[in-house]
Amino acid sequence: MHTRLIINPTSGPADKPDLSTEIVDALHNQGIEVELCTTSPDEDGEGLAAEAAKAGAELVIVAGGDGTIEAVARGLMHTQTVLGIIPMGTRNNIAASLNIPNDLSQAIQTLVEGVRGRFDMGKANNQYFVEVVGVGLEATLFPCGDEVKEGIKKNYWAAFKSVFSGIQTFLQFKQHRLVLRLDGRRMRRLRILQVNICNSPRYGVQFALAPDAKMNDGKLDVVYIDNPSKWDHMRHFFKAMQGERLPHERLKTHRAAKIEIKSYPPLEVHADGQYLGVTPITVEVVPDALLICVPTPELLLKFADENNSYGLTEQAGSISTDRPSISV
């Protein structure tokens, strides 16, 4: 089988700066021979994946975090090349949404014994995404979040200043008037701080804003609080970080294949962390865009049993049958 492995060399634990040899050897031990490629500041993986598909690769395995997986997914859209995932990031939200375990041996076992299914992506104007579109406060805060992440790696004082700047932005941000149209049907006018349009159940700092979202149902989940206070908004996100839903009568979730948003004044927009400008924006599902290798229910039970036998209760919980189900 013609297989390409795309690795992000900056992913993985700090005490193991280069896992490429370990991953290649582990794949070899399972009978998978790969052509190794690495991402770089100038090549995020999208071009490498598209080139592999054009060259006839049957399987492209990506070893990296959510950003690298998203880039490779864009390169494989509407091809017959299967996407395999070895999670190596900080959050690994895409893998979690697909029930792919973080453990290296189990992720590779999924490549060998898993099933291949079609999964959706989303399109926001001309930008394709895997996880989420954020409209409003979250998109405005994203630069601060990136600065904090980089500051923690290099400069704690810069990280602290970014945190302070983010708090100021949050406190100064005002509600916006917004018109939401779902599948051509106009909703009433809303007053919101933020709207999220989710293809996957999880994103960001393990936010589960749309825990019932499925990546293969041909729909996107639209989540917002109508006329929220800042306290409502904070509670909403803290609950989402715990995998829970805020019990609030104005917290709304809708499903649609096409979402159109206009606001006054304009609101900033991001898709999977990439800044897209401001509203108005049109977001659409791209059904069956990707072939992805995922675990069978039997594999998930086997992994849970293995983890329990080793006493890894935290990891077992992360791949339990309570996680979002994926049918293929």
Coordinates of C-alpha atoms in Angstrom, one line a residue:
M1 CA 0.0 0.0 0.0
H2 CA 1.3 3.4 -1.0
T3 CA 1.4 5.3 2.3
R4 CA 2.7 8.7 3.3
L5 CA 3.4 9.8 6.8
I6 CA 3.3 13.6 7.5
I7 CA 4.8 14.6 10.8
N8 CA 4.8 18.0 12.5
P9 CA 8.2 18.0 14.2
T10 CA 7.2 20.6 16.7
S11 CA 4.4 18.5 18.1
G12 CA 4.7 16.0 21.0
P13 CA 6.2 16.3 24.5
A14 CA 9.0 18.6 25.2
D15 CA 11.2 15.8 26.6
K16 CA 10.9 14.0 23.2
P17 CA 11.6 16.6 20.6
D18 CA 11.7 14.1 17.7
L19 CA 9.3 11.2 17.6
S20 CA 9.6 10.4 13.9
T21 CA 11.9 7.4 14.3
E22 CA 9.7 5.9 17.0
I23 CA 6.5 6.4 14.9
V24 CA 8.1 5.0 11.8
D25 CA 9.4 2.0 13.7
A26 CA 6.0 1.4 15.4
L27 CA 4.3 1.5 12.0
H28 CA 6.9 -0.9 10.5
N29 CA 6.2 -3.3 13.3
Q30 CA 2.6 -3.4 12.2
G31 CA 3.5 -4.0 8.6
I32 CA 3.0 -0.4 7.4
E33 CA 5.8 1.0 5.3
V34 CA 5.7 4.8 4.9
E35 CA 7.3 7.6 3.0
L36 CA 8.1 10.2 5.6
C37 CA 7.5 14.0 5.1
T38 CA 7.7 16.8 7.7
T39 CA 5.9 20.1 7.9
S40 CA 7.7 23.4 8.1
P41 CA 6.8 27.0 8.7
D42 CA 6.2 27.3 4.9
E43 CA 4.4 24.0 4.5
D44 CA 1.7 23.2 7.0
G45 CA 0.9 19.8 5.5
E46 CA -1.9 20.7 3.0
G47 CA 0.4 20.7 0.0
L48 CA 2.1 17.5 1.1
A49 CA -1.2 15.8 1.5
A50 CA -2.6 17.0 -1.9
E51 CA 0.6 15.9 -3.6
A52 CA 0.4 12.5 -2.0
A53 CA -3.2 12.0 -3.1
K54 CA -2.3 13.1 -6.7
A55 CA 0.5 10.6 -6.7
G56 CA -1.9 7.8 -5.8
A57 CA -1.3 7.4 -2.1
E58 CA -4.0 5.1 -0.6
L59 CA -3.3 6.3 3.0
V60 CA -1.9 9.5 4.4
I61 CA -1.1 9.3 8.1
V62 CA -0.7 12.6 9.9
A63 CA 1.1 12.8 13.2
G64 CA 0.6 16.1 14.9
G65 CA -1.9 18.4 16.6
D66 CA -5.2 19.7 15.5
G67 CA -3.8 22.4 13.3
T68 CA -1.6 19.9 11.3
I69 CA -4.5 17.5 11.0
E70 CA -6.8 20.3 9.7
A71 CA -4.2 21.3 7.1
V72 CA -3.7 17.7 5.9
A73 CA -7.5 17.2 5.8
R74 CA -7.8 20.2 3.5
G75 CA -5.3 18.6 1.2
L76 CA -7.2 15.3 1.0
M77 CA -10.7 16.7 0.5
H78 CA -12.8 15.0 -2.2
T79 CA -10.1 12.3 -2.9
Q80 CA -10.1 8.6 -2.4
T81 CA -7.0 8.8 -0.1
V82 CA -7.8 7.8 3.4
L83 CA -6.7 10.0 6.3
G84 CA -5.1 8.2 9.3
I85 CA -4.5 10.1 12.5
I86 CA -1.8 9.7 15.2
P87 CA -2.6 12.4 17.8
M88 CA 0.5 14.3 19.0
G89 CA -0.9 17.7 20.0
T90 CA -1.8 19.5 23.2
R91 CA -5.5 19.0 23.0
N92 CA -6.2 16.5 20.3
N93 CA -9.8 17.6 19.9
I94 CA -10.2 16.1 16.4
A95 CA -9.0 12.7 17.5
A96 CA -11.3 12.8 20.5
S97 CA -14.2 13.7 18.4
L98 CA -13.5 10.7 16.2
N99 CA -12.8 8.4 19.2
I100 CA -9.2 7.9 18.1
P101 CA -7.0 7.3 21.2
N102 CA -3.9 9.3 22.1
D103 CA -1.9 6.2 22.8
L104 CA 0.6 5.6 20.0
S105 CA 0.2 1.8 19.8
Q106 CA -3.6 2.1 19.9
A107 CA -3.7 4.8 17.3
I108 CA -1.6 2.6 15.0
Q109 CA -3.8 -0.4 15.8
T110 CA -6.7 1.8 14.6
L111 CA -5.0 2.2 11.3
V112 CA -4.6 -1.5 10.9
E113 CA -8.0 -2.8 12.3
G114 CA -10.2 0.3 12.0
V115 CA -12.9 1.2 9.5
R116 CA -12.9 3.9 6.8
G117 CA -15.8 6.2 6.8
R118 CA -16.8 9.5 5.1
F119 CA -16.9 12.6 7.2
D120 CA -17.9 16.2 6.7
M121 CA -16.0 19.4 6.7
G122 CA -17.3 23.0 6.7
K123 CA -16.7 26.0 4.5
A124 CA -16.8 29.6 5.7
N125 CA -16.8 31.9 2.7
N126 CA -13.7 30.4 1.0
Q127 CA -12.0 28.8 4.0
Y128 CA -12.5 25.1 4.8
F129 CA -12.5 24.0 8.4
V130 CA -12.8 20.8 10.4
E131 CA -13.9 21.9 13.9
V132 CA -15.6 25.3 14.3
V133 CA -16.3 28.8 13.2
G134 CA -16.5 31.4 15.9
V135 CA -18.2 34.8 15.3
G136 CA -17.9 37.6 17.8
L137 CA -16.1 37.7 21.1
E138 CA -14.1 34.5 20.7
A139 CA -12.7 35.6 17.3
T140 CA -11.7 39.0 18.8
L141 CA -9.9 37.2 21.7
F142 CA -8.0 34.7 19.5
P143 CA -4.9 36.8 18.9
C144 CA -4.5 37.2 22.7
G145 CA -4.8 33.4 23.1
D146 CA -2.1 32.8 20.5
E147 CA 0.1 35.4 22.2
V148 CA -0.3 33.7 25.6
K149 CA 0.5 30.3 24.1
E150 CA 3.7 31.6 22.5
G151 CA 4.6 33.7 25.5
I152 CA 4.4 30.6 27.8
K153 CA 7.0 29.0 25.6
K154 CA 9.3 32.0 25.3
N155 CA 8.5 34.9 27.5
Y156 CA 6.3 34.8 30.6
W157 CA 6.1 38.5 30.9
A158 CA 4.7 38.7 27.3
A159 CA 2.2 36.0 28.2
F160 CA 1.1 37.9 31.3
K161 CA 0.5 41.1 29.2
S162 CA -1.5 39.2 26.7
V163 CA -3.7 37.8 29.5
F164 CA -4.3 41.3 30.8
S165 CA -5.1 42.5 27.3
G166 CA -7.6 39.6 26.9
I167 CA -9.3 40.5 30.1
Q168 CA -9.6 44.2 28.9
T169 CA -11.1 43.0 25.6
F170 CA -13.6 40.8 27.3
L171 CA -14.8 43.5 29.7
Q172 CA -15.1 46.1 26.9
F173 CA -16.8 43.9 24.3
K174 CA -20.5 44.8 23.8
Q175 CA -23.4 42.9 22.5
H176 CA -24.1 43.1 18.8
R177 CA -27.3 43.0 16.8
L178 CA -27.4 40.0 14.6
V179 CA -29.5 38.4 11.9
L180 CA -29.2 34.6 11.5
R181 CA -30.5 32.7 8.5
L182 CA -30.6 28.8 8.7
D183 CA -31.1 26.9 5.4
G184 CA -32.7 30.0 4.0
R185 CA -35.1 30.5 6.9
R186 CA -34.6 33.8 8.7
M187 CA -34.5 33.7 12.5
R188 CA -35.6 36.7 14.6
R189 CA -33.1 39.4 15.3
L190 CA -30.7 38.5 18.1
R191 CA -28.5 40.3 20.5
I192 CA -25.4 38.2 21.1
L193 CA -21.7 38.2 22.2
Q194 CA -20.8 35.2 20.2
V195 CA -22.1 32.5 17.8
N196 CA -20.3 29.2 17.2
I197 CA -20.9 26.9 14.2
C198 CA -19.6 23.5 15.0
N199 CA -18.7 20.5 12.8
S200 CA -17.1 18.6 15.6
P201 CA -18.1 18.2 19.3
R202 CA -14.9 19.6 20.7
Y203 CA -12.4 22.4 19.9
G204 CA -10.0 24.9 21.5
V205 CA -9.2 24.2 25.2
Q206 CA -11.3 21.1 25.0
F207 CA -14.5 23.1 24.8
A208 CA -17.5 20.8 24.2
L209 CA -19.9 23.5 23.0
A210 CA -21.8 21.1 20.8
P211 CA -21.5 17.7 22.5
D212 CA -24.1 16.2 20.3
A213 CA -22.5 17.3 17.0
K214 CA -21.6 14.6 14.6
M215 CA -19.0 14.9 11.9
N216 CA -20.9 12.7 9.4
D217 CA -24.6 13.9 9.6
G218 CA -24.5 16.5 6.8
K219 CA -25.3 19.3 9.3
L220 CA -23.5 21.9 11.4
D221 CA -24.5 22.8 14.9
V222 CA -25.2 26.5 15.6
V223 CA -24.8 27.5 19.3
Y224 CA -25.4 30.9 21.0
I225 CA -27.0 32.6 24.0
D226 CA -29.5 35.2 23.1
N227 CA -29.1 38.5 25.0
P228 CA -26.4 37.1 27.4
S229 CA -24.7 38.8 30.3
K230 CA -20.9 38.5 30.5
W231 CA -21.5 36.2 33.5
D232 CA -23.8 34.0 31.4
H233 CA -21.0 33.8 28.7
M234 CA -18.3 32.8 31.2
R235 CA -20.5 30.2 32.8
H236 CA -21.3 28.8 29.4
F237 CA -17.7 28.3 28.5
F238 CA -16.6 26.9 31.9
K239 CA -19.4 24.4 31.6
A240 CA -18.3 23.5 28.1
M241 CA -14.7 22.9 29.4
Q242 CA -16.2 20.4 31.8
G243 CA -18.1 18.7 29.0
E244 CA -21.5 20.0 30.3
R245 CA -24.2 22.1 28.9
L246 CA -25.2 25.4 30.7
P247 CA -28.9 25.1 31.9
H248 CA -30.0 28.4 30.5
E249 CA -33.3 29.1 28.8
R250 CA -31.7 31.4 26.2
L251 CA -28.9 29.0 25.2
K252 CA -30.0 27.8 21.8
T253 CA -28.7 25.0 19.5
H254 CA -29.9 24.6 15.9
R255 CA -28.7 22.3 13.1
A256 CA -28.5 23.4 9.5
A257 CA -26.5 22.8 6.3
K258 CA -26.1 26.5 5.5
I259 CA -25.9 29.4 7.9
E260 CA -25.8 33.1 6.9
I261 CA -24.9 35.7 9.5
K262 CA -25.1 39.5 9.3
S263 CA -24.4 41.8 12.2
Y264 CA -24.3 45.4 13.2
P265 CA -21.7 46.6 13.8
P266 CA -19.6 43.9 12.0
L267 CA -18.2 41.0 14.1
E268 CA -14.9 39.3 13.7
V269 CA -14.8 35.7 12.4
H270 CA -12.4 32.8 12.7
A271 CA -12.4 29.2 11.4
D272 CA -10.3 26.7 13.2
G273 CA -8.3 29.6 14.6
Q274 CA -7.7 31.3 11.2
Y275 CA -8.9 34.9 11.1
L276 CA -11.4 35.4 8.3
G277 CA -12.3 39.1 8.6
V278 CA -15.7 40.3 9.6
T279 CA -19.4 39.6 9.0
P280 CA -21.4 39.1 6.8
I281 CA -20.4 35.5 6.4
T282 CA -21.9 32.3 4.9
V283 CA -21.0 28.9 6.4
E284 CA -21.9 25.6 4.7
V285 CA -21.3 22.0 5.4
V286 CA -19.3 20.0 2.9
P287 CA -20.8 16.6 3.2
D288 CA -18.7 13.4 2.8
A289 CA -15.6 15.5 2.2
L290 CA -13.0 13.1 3.8
L291 CA -12.3 9.4 4.2
I292 CA -11.0 8.9 7.7
C293 CA -9.9 5.7 9.5
V294 CA -11.6 5.4 12.9
P295 CA -11.9 2.7 15.5
T296 CA -14.7 0.1 15.4
P297 CA -16.9 -0.2 18.6
E298 CA -15.1 -3.5 19.3
L299 CA -11.7 -1.8 19.2
L300 CA -12.9 1.0 21.5
L301 CA -14.0 -1.7 24.1
K302 CA -10.7 -3.4 23.7
F303 CA -8.7 -0.2 24.2
A304 CA -10.8 0.6 27.3
D305 CA -10.1 -2.9 28.7
E306 CA -6.4 -2.5 28.1
N307 CA -6.3 0.9 29.8
N308 CA -8.2 -0.3 32.8
S309 CA -5.9 -3.3 33.1
Y310 CA -2.9 -0.9 33.3
G311 CA -4.8 1.4 35.7
L312 CA -5.0 4.3 33.3
T313 CA -8.4 5.4 34.4
E314 CA -8.1 8.9 32.9
Q315 CA -7.2 7.6 29.4
A316 CA -9.9 5.0 29.6
G317 CA -12.5 7.7 30.4
S318 CA -11.3 9.6 27.3
I319 CA -12.2 6.8 25.0
S320 CA -15.2 5.3 26.8
T321 CA -18.4 4.5 25.0
D322 CA -19.9 7.7 26.4
R323 CA -17.9 9.8 23.9
P324 CA -19.5 11.0 20.8
S325 CA -20.6 8.0 18.7
I326 CA -19.4 7.9 15.1
S327 CA -21.3 5.8 12.7
V328 CA -19.7 4.9 9.3

